[in-house]
């Protein structure tokens, strides 16, 4: 499947169906985001705000990536069976034994 076909398919699946209305969560998120941008424009010009948004996005992605690695390591440690004390004693070597001297 070529890149253009995949983009067309992606666009088709995201398109709004006929008669389907927006959920209240989508409407509230849109208005909340619009309000936040307008409110922040009182304190920053548009270019500073855009640079801050890009910087925050990169920091967010870095934190998300590190958190997923931490959780993967955590789940990997929990999935391994614990080593019991009895089995660890039997696998340890206690050193070389002195050869038997028959004098």
Coordinates of C-alpha atoms in Angstrom, one line a residue:
X1 CA 0.0 0.0 0.0
X2 CA 1.5 3.3 -1.1
X3 CA 1.8 6.4 1.1
X4 CA -1.0 8.2 -0.8
X5 CA -3.4 5.2 -0.4
X6 CA -2.7 5.1 3.3
X7 CA -3.3 8.8 3.7
X8 CA -6.6 8.5 1.8
X9 CA -7.7 5.6 3.9
X10 CA -6.7 7.5 7.1
X11 CA -8.6 10.6 6.0
X12 CA -11.7 8.5 5.1
X13 CA -11.8 6.8 8.5
X14 CA -11.5 10.0 10.4
X15 CA -14.2 11.8 8.4
X16 CA -17.4 12.5 10.3
X17 CA -20.3 10.2 9.5
X18 CA -23.5 11.7 8.3
X19 CA -25.8 12.7 11.1
X20 CA -23.1 12.1 13.7
X21 CA -22.9 15.0 16.2
X22 CA -19.9 16.1 18.2
X23 CA -19.8 14.8 21.8
X24 CA -19.9 17.3 24.7
X25 CA -16.3 16.3 25.6
X26 CA -15.1 17.3 22.1
X27 CA -17.0 20.6 22.3
X28 CA -15.7 21.4 25.8
X29 CA -12.1 20.6 24.8
X30 CA -12.3 22.8 21.8
X31 CA -13.7 25.8 23.7
X32 CA -11.3 25.2 26.6
X33 CA -8.4 25.2 24.3
X34 CA -9.6 28.3 22.5
X35 CA -10.1 30.1 25.8
X36 CA -6.6 29.1 27.0
X37 CA -4.9 30.4 23.9
X38 CA -6.8 33.7 24.0
X39 CA -6.0 34.1 27.7
X40 CA -2.3 33.4 27.2
X41 CA -2.2 35.9 24.3
X42 CA -2.7 38.6 26.9
X43 CA 0.7 37.9 28.3
X44 CA 2.7 36.6 25.3
X45 CA 2.9 37.5 21.7
X46 CA 2.0 34.8 19.2
X47 CA 5.6 33.8 18.3
X48 CA 6.6 33.4 21.9
X49 CA 3.5 31.4 22.6
X50 CA 4.2 29.1 19.7
X51 CA 7.8 28.5 20.8
X52 CA 6.6 27.8 24.3
X53 CA 4.0 25.3 23.0
X54 CA 6.6 23.5 20.9
X55 CA 9.0 23.3 23.8
X56 CA 6.3 22.0 26.2
X57 CA 5.4 19.4 23.5
X58 CA 9.0 18.1 23.3
X59 CA 9.3 18.0 27.1
X60 CA 6.0 16.1 27.3
X61 CA 7.1 13.6 24.7
X62 CA 10.4 13.0 26.5
X63 CA 8.6 12.4 29.8
X64 CA 6.1 10.1 28.2
X65 CA 8.9 8.1 26.5
X66 CA 10.9 7.8 29.8
X67 CA 7.8 6.8 31.7
X68 CA 7.0 4.0 29.2
X69 CA 10.5 2.7 29.5
X70 CA 10.3 2.7 33.3
X71 CA 7.0 0.9 33.3
X72 CA 8.3 -1.7 30.8
X73 CA 11.3 -2.4 33.0
X74 CA 9.0 -2.6 36.0
X75 CA 6.7 -5.1 34.3
X76 CA 9.6 -7.1 33.1
X77 CA 11.0 -7.4 36.7
X78 CA 7.7 -8.5 38.1
X79 CA 7.1 -11.2 35.4
X80 CA 10.4 -13.0 36.2
X81 CA 9.9 -15.7 38.9
X82 CA 11.7 -14.9 42.2
X83 CA 14.8 -16.9 43.0
X84 CA 14.3 -18.8 46.3
X85 CA 17.1 -19.0 48.9
X86 CA 17.3 -22.9 48.8
X87 CA 18.0 -22.9 45.0
X88 CA 20.5 -20.2 45.2
X89 CA 22.5 -22.1 47.9
X90 CA 22.7 -25.2 45.8
X91 CA 24.0 -23.4 42.7
X92 CA 26.8 -21.6 44.5
X93 CA 30.2 -23.2 44.5
X94 CA 32.0 -23.0 47.8
X95 CA 35.5 -23.0 46.3
X96 CA 38.0 -25.7 45.5
X97 CA 38.2 -28.7 47.7
X98 CA 41.6 -29.8 48.8
X99 CA 42.7 -33.1 47.2
X100 CA 42.6 -36.1 49.6
X101 CA 46.1 -36.9 50.8
X102 CA 46.7 -40.4 51.7
X103 CA 49.9 -40.6 53.7

